[in-house]
Amino acid sequence: MTDVGGIAADQLASYVERIEKLEEEKANLMADIKEVYGEAKALGFDVKILRQIIRLRKMEEHERIEQEEILDVYKRALGMV
Amino acid sequence: MTDVGGIAADQLASYVERIEKLEEEKANLMADIKEVYGEAKALGFDVKILRQIIRLRKMEEHERIEQEEILDVYKRALGMV
Amino acid sequence: MTDVGGIAADQLASYVERIEKLEEEKANLMADIKEVYGEAKALGFDVKILRQIIRLRKMEEHERIEQEEILDVYKRALGMV
Amino acid sequence: MTDVGGIAADQLASYVERIEKLEEEKANLMADIKEVYGEAKALGFDVKILRQIIRLRKMEEHERIEQEEILDVYKRALGMV
DNA sequence: CTGCCATTTTACCGGC
DNA sequence: GCCGGTAAAATGGCAG
């Protein structure tokens, strides 16, 4: 299982590489996002509020999903499958 | 400053859109990363350790050494050898 | 600063102890909470929903605070101190 | 099962109360812990490392050793010496 | 027993 | 330089 002498070392290296590549892309995106916030700020928008907006819009979706889940739970509880 | 009446509303909408688009891409990447960890796990690698490796490699070498040294000092002070 | 040979070792040990003690109490509380959820579940309540209730009630308070904060931000933005 | 009409409503309210009370105590403890870390920091201790220590001490000794060993194996496999 | 979701914890980043 | 809040990582519980 964990004999990382032999070909497993190559596999391990491969996984590490793939993850690091993806993480780098992610870091770039995060930097982009930050930049956008910076721009907005430079134009006078309140970043804190802006973040709240983003969060709320995300939540609205989640909330909808969640509501559906609750509904579903109750349906099941009532045998309405 | 924050009078979001007039063209500013458009700007605000634009920023929100841009951010949400970037965040979506980010979410996708995160899903990809998760998937890679899943693969590695399926082949018998220890995911927890793998994450540690990724974390360690993110640090500058000297920084990592330094932290390990401090940790060691604390361990000795506490008799954790 | 970090010469942990000498009295500093005692200090360090003291901090570690204090933290561990508090963490233990916290762990106990968490166990208690879990137990309560377990009881409720045993009586037929849906734990997931119950958690949502708790979360919502907590949020309502936070939301209120948050609203006040936003209001404050806008007041400041408008020079209404 | 989840018909919360009748006496069950009282039960539900009771559970909510109990949980909220426990959560409040938990919040207090968390504040205390934070305070202790703050004190330690004020005296020159490295909080981040201190947290690592606490985490390490939470593990069983042999478990900790084992993890360190696996980590070492992975490091070698990746040429991180 | 595995994968998923929620919770908790850690680290980061900005303002004061 | 610290402190607060905010987001990411990691851990743990639960269901299927």
Coordinates of C-alpha atoms (C1' of nucleotides) in Angstrom, one line a residue:
Chain A
M1 CA 0.0 0.0 0.0
T2 CA 2.4 2.6 1.1
D3 CA 5.6 1.2 -0.4
V4 CA 6.7 4.4 -2.0
G5 CA 9.8 2.9 -3.4
G6 CA 9.4 1.8 -7.0
I7 CA 6.8 3.1 -9.4
A8 CA 4.6 4.5 -6.6
A9 CA 7.0 7.3 -6.3
D10 CA 6.3 8.4 -9.8
Q11 CA 2.6 8.2 -9.2
L12 CA 2.9 10.2 -6.1
A13 CA 4.9 12.9 -7.9
S14 CA 2.3 12.9 -10.6
Y15 CA -0.5 13.6 -8.2
V16 CA 1.5 16.2 -6.4
E17 CA 2.1 17.9 -9.7
R18 CA -1.5 17.8 -10.8
I19 CA -2.7 19.2 -7.6
E20 CA -0.1 22.0 -7.5
K21 CA -1.0 23.0 -11.1
L22 CA -4.7 23.2 -10.2
E23 CA -3.9 25.1 -7.0
E24 CA -1.9 27.5 -9.0
E25 CA -4.8 28.2 -11.3
K26 CA -7.0 28.6 -8.3
A27 CA -4.6 31.1 -6.8
N28 CA -4.7 33.0 -10.0
L29 CA -8.4 33.2 -9.9
M30 CA -8.3 34.3 -6.4
A31 CA -5.9 37.1 -7.3
D32 CA -8.2 38.1 -10.1
I33 CA -11.1 38.3 -7.8
K34 CA -9.2 40.4 -5.4
E35 CA -8.2 42.7 -8.2
V36 CA -11.8 43.2 -9.2
Y37 CA -12.7 44.1 -5.7
G38 CA -9.7 46.5 -5.8
E39 CA -11.0 48.1 -8.9
A40 CA -14.5 48.5 -7.5
K41 CA -13.0 50.0 -4.4
A42 CA -11.0 52.5 -6.5
L43 CA -14.2 53.6 -8.1
G44 CA -15.7 54.3 -4.7
F45 CA -17.6 51.2 -4.0
D46 CA -17.6 49.8 -0.5
V47 CA -15.9 46.5 -0.7
K48 CA -17.3 45.1 2.5
I49 CA -20.8 45.8 1.3
L50 CA -20.0 44.4 -2.1
R51 CA -18.9 41.2 -0.5
Q52 CA -22.1 41.0 1.4
I53 CA -24.0 41.3 -1.8
I54 CA -22.1 38.5 -3.4
R55 CA -22.6 36.4 -0.3
L56 CA -26.3 37.1 -0.2
R57 CA -26.8 36.2 -3.9
K58 CA -25.0 32.9 -3.3
M59 CA -27.1 32.3 -0.2
E60 CA -30.3 32.9 -2.0
E61 CA -29.5 30.0 -4.2
H62 CA -28.4 27.9 -1.3
E63 CA -31.4 28.8 0.6
R64 CA -33.6 27.8 -2.2
I65 CA -31.8 24.4 -2.4
E66 CA -32.0 24.1 1.3
Q67 CA -35.7 24.9 1.3
E68 CA -36.2 22.2 -1.3
E69 CA -34.3 19.8 0.9
I70 CA -36.4 20.6 3.9
L71 CA -39.5 20.2 1.9
D72 CA -38.3 16.9 0.6
V73 CA -37.5 15.8 4.2
Y74 CA -41.0 16.6 5.3
K75 CA -42.5 14.9 2.2
R76 CA -40.6 11.8 3.1
A77 CA -41.6 12.1 6.7
L78 CA -45.2 12.1 5.5
G79 CA -44.8 9.3 3.1
M80 CA -45.4 11.5 0.1
V81 CA -42.0 10.3 -1.3
Chain B
M1 CA -19.1 58.1 -2.7
T2 CA -21.7 55.4 -2.4
D3 CA -24.6 57.0 -4.3
V4 CA -25.5 54.0 -6.4
G5 CA -28.1 55.8 -8.4
G6 CA -27.4 56.5 -12.1
I7 CA -24.7 54.8 -14.1
A8 CA -23.0 53.5 -10.9
A9 CA -25.7 50.9 -10.7
D10 CA -24.5 49.5 -14.0
Q11 CA -21.0 49.5 -12.8
L12 CA -22.0 47.7 -9.6
A13 CA -23.9 45.1 -11.6
S14 CA -20.8 44.6 -13.8
Y15 CA -18.6 44.0 -10.9
V16 CA -21.0 41.6 -9.4
E17 CA -21.1 39.6 -12.6
R18 CA -17.4 39.5 -13.0
I19 CA -16.9 38.3 -9.5
E20 CA -19.5 35.7 -9.7
K21 CA -18.1 34.4 -12.9
L22 CA -14.6 34.1 -11.4
E23 CA -16.0 32.4 -8.3
E24 CA -17.8 29.9 -10.4
E25 CA -14.5 29.0 -12.1
K26 CA -12.9 28.7 -8.8
A27 CA -15.5 26.4 -7.6
N28 CA -14.9 24.2 -10.6
L29 CA -11.2 24.0 -9.9
M30 CA -11.9 23.1 -6.3
A31 CA -14.0 20.3 -7.5
D32 CA -11.2 19.1 -9.8
I33 CA -8.7 19.2 -6.9
K34 CA -11.0 17.2 -4.8
E35 CA -11.3 14.7 -7.6
V36 CA -7.5 14.3 -7.8
Y37 CA -7.3 13.6 -4.1
G38 CA -10.0 11.0 -4.6
E39 CA -8.0 9.3 -7.3
A40 CA -4.9 9.2 -5.2
K41 CA -6.8 7.8 -2.3
A42 CA -8.2 5.1 -4.5
L43 CA -4.7 4.0 -5.3
G44 CA -3.8 3.7 -1.7
F45 CA -2.2 7.0 -1.0
D46 CA -2.8 8.7 2.4
V47 CA -4.7 11.8 1.6
K48 CA -4.1 13.5 4.9
I49 CA -0.3 13.1 4.4
L50 CA -0.6 14.2 0.8
R51 CA -2.2 17.4 1.9
Q52 CA 0.6 18.0 4.3
I53 CA 3.1 17.5 1.5
I54 CA 1.3 20.1 -0.6
R55 CA 1.3 22.5 2.2
L56 CA 5.0 22.0 3.0
R57 CA 6.0 22.5 -0.6
K58 CA 4.1 25.7 -0.7
M59 CA 6.4 27.2 1.8
E60 CA 9.8 28.6 1.0
E61 CA 12.5 26.1 2.1
H62 CA 14.1 28.3 4.7
E63 CA 10.8 29.2 6.2
R64 CA 9.8 25.6 6.5
I65 CA 13.1 24.8 8.2
E66 CA 12.7 27.7 10.5
Q67 CA 9.3 26.6 11.6
E68 CA 10.4 23.1 12.1
E69 CA 13.2 24.4 14.3
I70 CA 10.9 26.5 16.4
L71 CA 8.6 23.6 16.8
D72 CA 11.5 21.5 17.9
V73 CA 12.5 24.0 20.5
Y74 CA 9.0 24.0 21.9
K75 CA 8.8 20.3 21.9
R76 CA 12.0 20.0 23.9
A77 CA 10.8 22.7 26.3
L78 CA 7.8 20.5 26.9
G79 CA 9.7 17.3 27.1
M80 CA 8.1 15.9 24.0
V81 CA 11.6 15.1 22.8
Chain C
M1 CA 12.1 36.2 22.8
T2 CA 12.1 32.5 22.0
D3 CA 14.8 31.3 24.3
V4 CA 12.8 28.4 25.7
G5 CA 15.5 27.3 28.0
G6 CA 15.1 28.8 31.4
I7 CA 11.8 30.1 32.9
A8 CA 10.2 30.4 29.5
A9 CA 9.8 26.7 29.4
D10 CA 7.6 26.9 32.5
Q11 CA 5.6 29.7 31.0
L12 CA 5.1 27.6 27.8
A13 CA 4.0 24.6 29.8
S14 CA 1.6 26.8 31.7
Y15 CA 0.0 28.1 28.6
V16 CA -0.3 24.7 27.1
E17 CA -1.9 23.4 30.2
R18 CA -4.4 26.2 30.4
I19 CA -5.4 25.8 26.8
E20 CA -5.7 22.0 27.1
K21 CA -7.9 22.4 30.1
L22 CA -10.2 24.8 28.3
E23 CA -10.3 22.7 25.2
E24 CA -11.3 19.7 27.3
E25 CA -14.2 21.6 28.8
K26 CA -15.1 22.7 25.3
A27 CA -15.0 19.1 24.1
N28 CA -17.3 18.1 27.0
L29 CA -19.8 20.8 26.0
M30 CA -19.7 19.6 22.4
A31 CA -20.3 16.1 23.6
D32 CA -23.3 17.4 25.6
I33 CA -24.7 19.2 22.6
K34 CA -24.3 16.1 20.5
E35 CA -26.1 14.1 23.2
V36 CA -29.0 16.5 23.2
Y37 CA -29.3 16.2 19.5
G38 CA -29.2 12.5 20.0
E39 CA -32.0 12.6 22.5
A40 CA -34.1 14.7 20.2
K41 CA -33.4 12.3 17.4
A42 CA -34.5 9.4 19.6
L43 CA -37.8 11.1 20.1
G44 CA -38.3 11.4 16.4
F45 CA -37.1 14.9 15.7
D46 CA -35.2 15.5 12.6
V47 CA -31.7 16.5 13.7
K48 CA -30.8 18.2 10.4
I49 CA -33.8 20.4 10.6
L50 CA -33.2 21.0 14.2
R51 CA -29.7 22.2 13.4
Q52 CA -31.1 24.6 10.8
I53 CA -33.4 26.0 13.4
I54 CA -30.5 26.7 15.7
R55 CA -28.5 28.2 13.0
L56 CA -31.4 30.4 11.8
R57 CA -32.0 31.8 15.3
K58 CA -28.3 32.5 15.7
M59 CA -28.3 34.2 12.3
E60 CA -31.3 36.4 13.1
E61 CA -29.3 38.0 15.8
H62 CA -26.3 38.3 13.6
E63 CA -28.3 39.7 10.8
R64 CA -29.7 42.4 13.1
I65 CA -26.2 43.3 14.2
E66 CA -25.1 43.3 10.6
Q67 CA -27.9 45.5 9.5
E68 CA -26.9 48.0 12.1
E69 CA -23.4 47.8 10.8
I70 CA -24.4 48.4 7.2
L71 CA -26.6 51.3 8.4
D72 CA -23.6 52.7 10.1
V73 CA -21.5 52.4 7.1
Y74 CA -23.9 54.2 5.0
K75 CA -24.3 56.9 7.7
R76 CA -20.6 57.4 7.6
A77 CA -20.6 57.5 3.8
L78 CA -23.2 60.3 4.0
G79 CA -21.4 62.2 6.7
M80 CA -24.2 61.5 9.2
V81 CA -21.5 60.2 11.5
Chain D
M1 CA -42.6 11.1 13.2
T2 CA -42.2 14.8 12.7
D3 CA -45.7 15.9 13.6
V4 CA -44.7 18.9 15.7
G5 CA -48.3 19.8 16.7
G6 CA -49.3 19.0 20.2
I7 CA -47.0 18.5 23.1
A8 CA -44.1 17.9 20.7
A9 CA -43.8 21.6 20.2
D10 CA -42.9 22.0 23.9
Q11 CA -40.3 19.3 23.6
L12 CA -38.9 21.0 20.5
A13 CA -38.7 24.3 22.3
S14 CA -37.0 22.6 25.2
Y15 CA -34.3 21.0 23.0
V16 CA -33.7 24.3 21.3
E17 CA -33.2 26.0 24.7
R18 CA -30.9 23.4 26.0
I19 CA -28.8 23.5 22.9
E20 CA -28.6 27.3 22.8
K21 CA -27.6 27.4 26.4
L22 CA -24.8 24.9 25.8
E23 CA -23.7 26.7 22.7
E24 CA -23.4 29.9 24.7
E25 CA -21.1 28.3 27.2
K26 CA -19.1 26.9 24.4
A27 CA -18.7 30.4 22.9
N28 CA -17.5 31.7 26.2
L29 CA -14.9 29.0 26.4
M30 CA -13.7 29.7 22.9
A31 CA -13.3 33.4 23.9
D32 CA -11.3 32.3 26.9
I33 CA -9.0 30.1 24.8
K34 CA -8.5 33.0 22.4
E35 CA -7.5 35.1 25.3
V36 CA -4.9 32.7 26.5
Y37 CA -3.3 32.6 23.1
G38 CA -3.3 36.3 23.1
E39 CA -1.5 36.4 26.4
A40 CA 1.1 33.9 25.2
K41 CA 1.6 36.0 22.1
A42 CA 2.1 39.1 24.2
L43 CA 4.9 37.3 26.0
G44 CA 6.6 36.5 22.7
F45 CA 5.4 33.0 22.0
D46 CA 4.7 32.0 18.4
V47 CA 1.0 31.3 18.4
K48 CA 1.0 29.3 15.2
I49 CA 3.6 26.9 16.5
L50 CA 1.8 26.8 19.8
R51 CA -1.3 25.6 18.0
Q52 CA 0.7 22.9 16.3
I53 CA 1.9 21.8 19.7
I54 CA -1.6 21.5 21.0
R55 CA -2.6 19.6 18.0
L56 CA 0.3 17.2 18.3
R57 CA -0.4 16.5 21.9
K58 CA -3.9 15.7 21.1
M59 CA -2.7 12.6 19.2
E60 CA -1.6 9.4 20.7
E61 CA 2.1 9.1 20.7
H62 CA 2.3 6.1 18.4
E63 CA -0.1 7.7 16.0
R64 CA 2.0 10.8 15.9
I65 CA 5.1 8.8 15.3
E66 CA 3.4 6.8 12.6
Q67 CA 2.3 9.9 10.7
E68 CA 5.7 11.4 10.9
E69 CA 7.1 8.2 9.4
I70 CA 4.7 8.2 6.5
L71 CA 5.4 11.8 5.9
D72 CA 9.0 11.1 5.8
V73 CA 8.5 8.3 3.3
Y74 CA 6.6 10.6 1.1
K75 CA 9.2 13.3 1.4
R76 CA 11.9 10.9 0.4
A77 CA 9.9 9.7 -2.6
L78 CA 9.6 13.3 -3.7
G79 CA 13.2 14.1 -3.1
M80 CA 12.4 16.5 -0.3
V81 CA 15.0 14.8 1.8
Chain E
dC1 C1' -17.0 1.4 3.8
dT2 C1' -17.1 5.1 1.0
dG3 C1' -18.4 9.5 -0.3
dC4 C1' -20.7 13.7 1.1
dC5 C1' -22.1 17.4 3.9
dA6 C1' -21.6 20.2 8.0
dT7 C1' -18.8 21.9 11.4
dT8 C1' -14.7 23.4 13.2
dT9 C1' -10.3 25.2 12.9
dT10 C1' -6.6 27.6 10.6
dA11 C1' -4.7 31.2 7.9
dC12 C1' -5.1 35.5 5.5
dC13 C1' -6.0 40.2 4.7
dG14 C1' -7.6 44.6 5.5
dG15 C1' -8.3 48.7 8.5
dC16 C1' -7.1 51.3 12.7
Chain F
dG1 C1' 1.8 46.1 14.6
dC2 C1' -2.6 44.2 16.3
dC3 C1' -7.3 43.0 15.8
dG4 C1' -11.3 42.0 13.5
dG5 C1' -13.6 39.7 10.2
dT6 C1' -13.6 36.5 6.1
dA7 C1' -12.5 32.7 3.5
dA8 C1' -10.0 28.0 2.9
dA9 C1' -8.6 23.7 4.8
dA10 C1' -9.3 19.9 7.5
dT11 C1' -11.8 17.1 10.4
dG12 C1' -15.6 14.4 11.8
dG13 C1' -20.5 12.6 11.4
dC14 C1' -24.0 10.6 8.7
dA15 C1' -26.4 8.3 5.1
dG16 C1' -26.7 5.2 1.4

